Short mmCIF file of C-alpha atoms and ligand atoms in Angstrom, two decimals:
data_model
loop_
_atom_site.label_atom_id
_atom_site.label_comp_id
_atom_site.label_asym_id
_atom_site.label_seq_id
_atom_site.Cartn_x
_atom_site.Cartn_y
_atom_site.Cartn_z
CA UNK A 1 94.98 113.78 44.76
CA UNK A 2 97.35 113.04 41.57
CA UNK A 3 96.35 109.97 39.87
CA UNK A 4 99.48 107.26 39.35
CA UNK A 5 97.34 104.95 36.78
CA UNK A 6 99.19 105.22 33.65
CA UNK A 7 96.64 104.51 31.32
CA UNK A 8 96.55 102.84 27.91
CA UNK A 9 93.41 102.31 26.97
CA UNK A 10 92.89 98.65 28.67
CA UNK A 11 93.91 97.94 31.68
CA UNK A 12 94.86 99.99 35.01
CA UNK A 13 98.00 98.78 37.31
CA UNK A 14 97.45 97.22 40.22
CA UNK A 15 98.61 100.00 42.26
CA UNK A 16 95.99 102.35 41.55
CA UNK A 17 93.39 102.31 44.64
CA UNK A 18 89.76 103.76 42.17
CA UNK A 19 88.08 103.31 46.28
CA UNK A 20 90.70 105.08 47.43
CA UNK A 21 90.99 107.81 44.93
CA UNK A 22 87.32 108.48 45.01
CA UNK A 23 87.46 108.60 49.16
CA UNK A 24 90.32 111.21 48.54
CA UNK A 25 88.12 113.09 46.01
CA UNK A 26 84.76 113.17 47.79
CA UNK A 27 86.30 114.69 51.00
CA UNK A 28 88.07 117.12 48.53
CA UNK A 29 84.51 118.07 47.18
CA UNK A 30 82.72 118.11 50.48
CA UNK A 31 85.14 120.12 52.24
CA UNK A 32 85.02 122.52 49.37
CA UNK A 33 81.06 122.55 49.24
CA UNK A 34 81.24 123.29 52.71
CA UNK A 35 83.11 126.34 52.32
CA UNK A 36 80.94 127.41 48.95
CA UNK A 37 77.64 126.85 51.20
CA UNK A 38 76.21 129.67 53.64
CA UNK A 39 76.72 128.14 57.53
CA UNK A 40 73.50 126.34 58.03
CA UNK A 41 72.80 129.09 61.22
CA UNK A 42 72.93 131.71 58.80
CA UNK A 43 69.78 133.28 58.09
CA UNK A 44 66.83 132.19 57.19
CA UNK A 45 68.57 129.30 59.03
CA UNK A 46 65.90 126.66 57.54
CA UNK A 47 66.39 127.12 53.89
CA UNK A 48 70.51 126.87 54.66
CA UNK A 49 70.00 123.72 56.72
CA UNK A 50 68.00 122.69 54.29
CA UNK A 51 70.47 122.76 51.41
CA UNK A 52 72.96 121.63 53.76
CA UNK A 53 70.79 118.62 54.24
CA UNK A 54 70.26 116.82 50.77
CA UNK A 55 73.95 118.27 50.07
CA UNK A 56 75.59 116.47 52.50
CA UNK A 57 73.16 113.24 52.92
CA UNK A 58 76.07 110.84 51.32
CA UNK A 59 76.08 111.42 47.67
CA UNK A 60 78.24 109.51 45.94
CA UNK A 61 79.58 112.71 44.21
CA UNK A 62 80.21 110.99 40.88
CA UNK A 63 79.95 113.75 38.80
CA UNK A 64 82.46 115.97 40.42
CA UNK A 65 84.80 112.81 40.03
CA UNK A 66 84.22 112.73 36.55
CA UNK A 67 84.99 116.51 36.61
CA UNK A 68 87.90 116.30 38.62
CA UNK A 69 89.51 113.34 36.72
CA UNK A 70 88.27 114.71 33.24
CA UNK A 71 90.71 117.96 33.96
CA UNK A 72 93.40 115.41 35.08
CA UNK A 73 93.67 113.95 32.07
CA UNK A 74 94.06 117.15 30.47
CA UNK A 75 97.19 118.50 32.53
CA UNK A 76 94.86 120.36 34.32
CA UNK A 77 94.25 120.50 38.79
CA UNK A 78 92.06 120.10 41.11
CA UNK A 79 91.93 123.27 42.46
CA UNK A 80 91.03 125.39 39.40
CA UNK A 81 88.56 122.69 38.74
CA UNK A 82 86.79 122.44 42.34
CA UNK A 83 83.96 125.39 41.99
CA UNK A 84 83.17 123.80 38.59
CA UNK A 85 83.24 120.15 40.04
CA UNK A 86 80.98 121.96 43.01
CA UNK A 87 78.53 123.55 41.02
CA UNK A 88 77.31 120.45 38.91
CA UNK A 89 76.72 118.39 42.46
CA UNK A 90 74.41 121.86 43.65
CA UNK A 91 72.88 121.13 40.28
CA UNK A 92 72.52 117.25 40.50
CA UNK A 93 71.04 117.93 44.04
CA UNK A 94 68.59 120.53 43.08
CA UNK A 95 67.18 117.89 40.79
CA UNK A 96 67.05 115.01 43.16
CA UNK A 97 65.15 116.99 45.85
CA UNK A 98 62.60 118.39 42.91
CA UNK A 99 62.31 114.76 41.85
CA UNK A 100 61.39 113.34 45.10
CA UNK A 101 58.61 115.74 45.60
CA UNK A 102 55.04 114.54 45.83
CA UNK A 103 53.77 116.27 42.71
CA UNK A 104 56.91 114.15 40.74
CA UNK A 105 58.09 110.75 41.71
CA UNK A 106 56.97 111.10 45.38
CA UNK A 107 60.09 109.58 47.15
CA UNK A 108 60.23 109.21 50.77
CA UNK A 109 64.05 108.15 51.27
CA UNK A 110 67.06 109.25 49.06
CA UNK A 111 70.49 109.01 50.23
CA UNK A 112 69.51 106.80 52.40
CA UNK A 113 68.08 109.69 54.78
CA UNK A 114 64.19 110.84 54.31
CA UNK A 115 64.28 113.16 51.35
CA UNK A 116 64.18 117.40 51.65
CA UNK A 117 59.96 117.66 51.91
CA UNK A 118 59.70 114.76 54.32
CA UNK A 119 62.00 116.99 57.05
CA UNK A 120 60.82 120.36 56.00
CA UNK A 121 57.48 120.49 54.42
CA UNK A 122 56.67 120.64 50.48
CA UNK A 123 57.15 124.75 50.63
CA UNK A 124 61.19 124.64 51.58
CA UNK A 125 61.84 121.71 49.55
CA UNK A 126 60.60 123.46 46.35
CA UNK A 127 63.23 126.88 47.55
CA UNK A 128 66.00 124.59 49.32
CA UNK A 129 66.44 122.87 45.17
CA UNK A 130 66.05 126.69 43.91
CA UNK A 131 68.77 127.67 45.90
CA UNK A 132 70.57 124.96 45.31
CA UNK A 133 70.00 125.41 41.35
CA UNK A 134 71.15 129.46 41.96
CA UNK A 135 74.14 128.82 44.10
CA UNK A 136 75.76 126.15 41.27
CA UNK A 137 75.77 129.57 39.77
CA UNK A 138 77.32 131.78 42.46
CA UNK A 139 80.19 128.89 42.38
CA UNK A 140 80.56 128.52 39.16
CA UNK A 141 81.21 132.15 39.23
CA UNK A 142 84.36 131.80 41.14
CA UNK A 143 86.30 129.81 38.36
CA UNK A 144 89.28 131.61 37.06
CA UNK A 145 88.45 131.45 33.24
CA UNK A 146 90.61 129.99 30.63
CA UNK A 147 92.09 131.20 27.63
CA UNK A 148 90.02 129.17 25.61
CA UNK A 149 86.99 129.05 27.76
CA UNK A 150 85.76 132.37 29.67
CA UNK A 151 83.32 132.70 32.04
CA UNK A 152 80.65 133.15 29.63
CA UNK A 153 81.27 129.74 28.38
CA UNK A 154 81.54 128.27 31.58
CA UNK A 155 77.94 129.69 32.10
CA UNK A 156 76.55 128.78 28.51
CA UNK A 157 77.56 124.80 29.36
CA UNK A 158 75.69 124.54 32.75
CA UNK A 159 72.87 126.59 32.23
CA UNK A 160 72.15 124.41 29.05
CA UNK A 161 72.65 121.25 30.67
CA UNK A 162 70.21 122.18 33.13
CA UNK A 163 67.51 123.67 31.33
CA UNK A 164 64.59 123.18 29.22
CA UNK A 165 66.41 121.26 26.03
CA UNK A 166 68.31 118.78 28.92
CA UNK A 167 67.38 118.00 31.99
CA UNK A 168 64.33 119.44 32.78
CA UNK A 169 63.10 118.19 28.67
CA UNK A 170 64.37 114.67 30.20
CA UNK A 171 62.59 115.04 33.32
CA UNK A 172 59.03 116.58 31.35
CA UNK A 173 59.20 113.55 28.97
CA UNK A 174 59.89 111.21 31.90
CA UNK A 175 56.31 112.68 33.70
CA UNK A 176 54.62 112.20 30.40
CA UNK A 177 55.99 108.83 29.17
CA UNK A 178 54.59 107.35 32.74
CA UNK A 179 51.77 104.72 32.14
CA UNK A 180 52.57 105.12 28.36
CA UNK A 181 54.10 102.17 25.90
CA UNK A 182 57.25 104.39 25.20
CA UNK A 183 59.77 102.90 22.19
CA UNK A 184 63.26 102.24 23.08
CA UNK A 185 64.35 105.38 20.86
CA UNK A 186 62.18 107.78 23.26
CA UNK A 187 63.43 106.21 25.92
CA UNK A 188 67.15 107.02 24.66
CA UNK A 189 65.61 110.91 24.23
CA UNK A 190 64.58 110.58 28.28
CA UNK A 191 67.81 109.40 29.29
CA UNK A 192 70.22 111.48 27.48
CA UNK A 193 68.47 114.56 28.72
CA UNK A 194 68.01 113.65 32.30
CA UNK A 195 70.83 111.65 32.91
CA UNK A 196 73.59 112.00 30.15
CA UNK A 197 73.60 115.61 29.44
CA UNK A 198 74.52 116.68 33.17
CA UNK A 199 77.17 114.18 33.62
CA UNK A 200 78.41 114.77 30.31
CA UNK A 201 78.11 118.13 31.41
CA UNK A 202 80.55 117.68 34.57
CA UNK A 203 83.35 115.94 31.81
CA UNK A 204 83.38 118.64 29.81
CA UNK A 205 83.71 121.47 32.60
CA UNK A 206 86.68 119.44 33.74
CA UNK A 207 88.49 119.77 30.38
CA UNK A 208 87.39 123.64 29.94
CA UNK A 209 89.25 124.42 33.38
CA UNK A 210 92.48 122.34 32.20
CA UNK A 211 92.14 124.46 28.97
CA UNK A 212 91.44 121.59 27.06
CA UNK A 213 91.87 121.74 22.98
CA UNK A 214 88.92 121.16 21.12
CA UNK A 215 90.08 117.59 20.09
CA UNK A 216 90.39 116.74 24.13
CA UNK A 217 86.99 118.27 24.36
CA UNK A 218 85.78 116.45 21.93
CA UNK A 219 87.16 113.32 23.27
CA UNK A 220 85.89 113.83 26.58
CA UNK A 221 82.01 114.74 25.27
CA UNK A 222 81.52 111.65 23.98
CA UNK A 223 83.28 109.77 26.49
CA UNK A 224 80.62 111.71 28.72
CA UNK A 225 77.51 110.93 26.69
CA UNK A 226 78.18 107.24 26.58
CA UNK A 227 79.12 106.96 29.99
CA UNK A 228 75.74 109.16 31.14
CA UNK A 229 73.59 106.68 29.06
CA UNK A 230 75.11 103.51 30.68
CA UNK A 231 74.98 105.15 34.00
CA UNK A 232 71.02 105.33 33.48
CA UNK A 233 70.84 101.59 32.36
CA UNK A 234 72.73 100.63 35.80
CA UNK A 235 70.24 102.27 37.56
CA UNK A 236 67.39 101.18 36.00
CA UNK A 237 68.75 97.74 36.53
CA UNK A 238 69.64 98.51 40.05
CA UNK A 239 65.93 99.41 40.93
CA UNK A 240 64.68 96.22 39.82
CA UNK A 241 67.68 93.77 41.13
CA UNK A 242 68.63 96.37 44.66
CA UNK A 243 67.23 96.35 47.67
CA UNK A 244 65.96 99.90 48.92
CA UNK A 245 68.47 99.76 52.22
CA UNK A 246 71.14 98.72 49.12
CA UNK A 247 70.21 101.74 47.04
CA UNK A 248 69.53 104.25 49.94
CA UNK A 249 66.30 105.45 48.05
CA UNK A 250 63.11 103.33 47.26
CA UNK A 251 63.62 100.32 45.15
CA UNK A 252 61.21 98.74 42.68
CA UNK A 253 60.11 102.67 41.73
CA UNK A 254 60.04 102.12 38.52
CA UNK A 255 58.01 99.29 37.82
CA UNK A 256 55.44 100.52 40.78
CA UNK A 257 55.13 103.98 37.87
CA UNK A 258 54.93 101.94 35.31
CA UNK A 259 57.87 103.74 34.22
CA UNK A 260 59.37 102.49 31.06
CA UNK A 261 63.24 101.28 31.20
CA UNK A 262 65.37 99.34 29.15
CA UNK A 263 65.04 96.16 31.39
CA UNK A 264 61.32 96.65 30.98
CA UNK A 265 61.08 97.19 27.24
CA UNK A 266 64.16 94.28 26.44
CA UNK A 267 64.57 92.79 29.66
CA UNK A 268 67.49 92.12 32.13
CA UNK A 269 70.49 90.52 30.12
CA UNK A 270 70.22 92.74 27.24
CA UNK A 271 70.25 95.37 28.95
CA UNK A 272 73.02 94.85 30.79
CA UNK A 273 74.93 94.28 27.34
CA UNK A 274 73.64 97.70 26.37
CA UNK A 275 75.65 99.27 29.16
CA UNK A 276 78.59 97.35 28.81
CA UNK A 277 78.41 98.09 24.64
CA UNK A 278 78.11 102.07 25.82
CA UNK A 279 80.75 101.74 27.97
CA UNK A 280 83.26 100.31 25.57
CA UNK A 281 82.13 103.15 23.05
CA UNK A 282 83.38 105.07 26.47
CA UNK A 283 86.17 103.76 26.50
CA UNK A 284 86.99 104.14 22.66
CA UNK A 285 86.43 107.80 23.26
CA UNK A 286 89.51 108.41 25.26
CA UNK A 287 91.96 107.70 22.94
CA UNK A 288 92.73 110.49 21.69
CA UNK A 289 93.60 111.47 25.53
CA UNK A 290 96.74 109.25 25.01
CA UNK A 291 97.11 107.65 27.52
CA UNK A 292 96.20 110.02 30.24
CA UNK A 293 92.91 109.09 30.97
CA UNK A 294 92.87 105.83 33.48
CA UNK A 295 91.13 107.53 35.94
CA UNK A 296 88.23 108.35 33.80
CA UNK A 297 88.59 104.70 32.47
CA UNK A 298 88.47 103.38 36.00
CA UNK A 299 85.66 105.39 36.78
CA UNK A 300 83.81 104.41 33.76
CA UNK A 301 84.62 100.53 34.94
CA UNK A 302 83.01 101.72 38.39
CA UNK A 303 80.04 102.87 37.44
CA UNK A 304 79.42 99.52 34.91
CA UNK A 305 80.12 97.48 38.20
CA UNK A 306 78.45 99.76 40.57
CA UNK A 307 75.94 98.27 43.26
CA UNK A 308 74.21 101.27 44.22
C1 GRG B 1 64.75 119.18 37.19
C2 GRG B 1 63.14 118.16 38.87
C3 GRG B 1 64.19 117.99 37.85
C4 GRG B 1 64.59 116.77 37.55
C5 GRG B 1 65.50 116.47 36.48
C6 GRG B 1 67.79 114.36 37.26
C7 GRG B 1 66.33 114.28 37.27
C8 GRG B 1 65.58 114.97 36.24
C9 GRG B 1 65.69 113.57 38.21
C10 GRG B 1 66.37 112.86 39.30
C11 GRG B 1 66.08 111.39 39.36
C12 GRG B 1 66.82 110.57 38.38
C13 GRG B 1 66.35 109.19 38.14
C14 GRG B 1 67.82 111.06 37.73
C15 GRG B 1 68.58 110.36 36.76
C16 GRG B 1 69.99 110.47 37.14
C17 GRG B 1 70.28 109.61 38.32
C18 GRG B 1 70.30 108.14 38.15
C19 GRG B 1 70.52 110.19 39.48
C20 GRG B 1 71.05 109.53 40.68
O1 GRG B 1 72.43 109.79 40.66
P1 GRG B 1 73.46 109.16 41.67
O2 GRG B 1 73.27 107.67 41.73
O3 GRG B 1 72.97 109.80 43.04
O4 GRG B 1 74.81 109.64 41.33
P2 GRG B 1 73.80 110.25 44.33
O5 GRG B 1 72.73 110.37 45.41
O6 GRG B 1 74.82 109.22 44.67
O7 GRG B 1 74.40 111.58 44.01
#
């Protein structure tokens, strides 16, 4: 779906439909995972139905929105985007199902379904986010390279995103912080690793496969970063003020980990200017997009407003 927002910095016409445009994007993604996947009755038919599972358990596929709109903006389509826009929600998935397990946060609901080990045991949990994790790769691999950005690039930005300096650094100092008086500036470390870096991640892919220059990319990185930060703020305001049915995963998580979080360290209403302050840096970021970028604007609104 083509945008019609015509952006300029501040406002969007009333004519573009954000609900509508992400309805039109996340049956674009899930009709294009579906084709990426293995049939769930291929075999070993568990591990497939188990990917299947968490993949399609009614994500809200933000991040291959971001990616999608984030090659919009740069002249770019939907199409040469959509394995890249794919792969980060395998990736994004992996994680949740990892995270759920009991030996991490020990969730029993996510998506508002029971999570991966709750249907199918500890054992294909662990392989269904492994797979999950590999396959991003297999799709990725079926991008059609840019001028500026090959394949190898392409490879370099996910497999970075994903590993040991982003999210799984975010997700080891998130284990260790639990119980622990953490200062706001660690706490900025946890969430730009295990939040900011993948969706930041997504942004940028969606530039590289419009062939972005390096002053869009640029543009669209920190746009990213800012926007990843504030989207970890929401949510760590949504666990406390969301209901669990509301959320579609366990509310109240964090508190019951004694998990730090910005509302925790400087409470509620600050931290709700926090995301709105990150946001606005968000916002500042597009303009050297010119006045292309009111999707990613809207989106950014979205996710500031966001309920669950
Ligand atoms: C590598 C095991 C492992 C974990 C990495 C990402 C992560 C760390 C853990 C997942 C849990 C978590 C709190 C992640 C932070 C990002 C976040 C708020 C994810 C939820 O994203 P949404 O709201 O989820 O977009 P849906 O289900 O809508 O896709």
């Amino acid at each position: 779906m083509s945008a019609t927002a015509s952006g300029d910095g501040s406002s969007h016409p009333d004519c573009f439909d954000l609900q509508a445009y992400l309805n039109s994007q996340t049956l674009a993604v899930n009709q294009a995972l579906d084709r990426f996947l293995p049939r769930s009755q291929t075999k070993p038919a568990t591990i497939h139905k188990a990917m299947r599972y968490s993949l399609f358990a009614g994500g809200k596929r933000l991040r291959p929105a971001l990616c999608l709109a984030a090659a919009e903006a740069c002249g770019g389509d939907n199409l040469d985007t959509m394995p890249l826009a794919c792969a980060v929600e395998c990736i994004h998935t992996y994680s949740l199902i990892h995270d759920d397990l009991p030996a991490m946060d020990n969730d029993d609901y996510r998506r508002g379904k029971l999570t991966s080990h709750k249907v199918f045991g500890e054992g294909i949990a662990i392989l269904a986010g492994d797979a999950l994790l590999t396959q991003a790769f297999e799709i990725a691999a079926q991008c059609k390279g840019w001028p500026r950005y090959s394949h190898q690039t392409v490879f370099r930005e996910l497999t970075h995103a994903a590993g040991s300096l982003q999210l799984i650094a975010g997700q080891v100092a998130d284990l260790e912080g639990e119980g622990k008086a953490i200062s706001a500036s660690q706490l900025k470390y946890i969430h730009e690793r295990k939040t900011s870096a993948l969706l930041c991640c997504a942004v940028r892919l969606g530039g590289m496969s419009a062939n972005c220059t390096r002053s869009q990319l640029q543009a669209l990185t920190d746009f990213g970063y800012n926007v990843g930060l504030a989207f970890q703020v929401i949510d760590d305001i949504l666990d406390i003020t969301q209901s669990s049915e509301q959320l579609g995963k366990t509310a109240g998580k964090d508190a019951a980990a004694q998990k730090a979080t910005y509302p925790s360290i400087i409470g509620l209403d600050r931290s709700r200017q926090i995301a709105r302050r990150l946001t606005d840096r968000a916002f500042a970021a597009l303009r050297p997009l010119k006045g292309k970028s009111s999707v990613l604007e809207a989106l950014a609104s979205h996710l500031l407003k966001r309920d669950r």
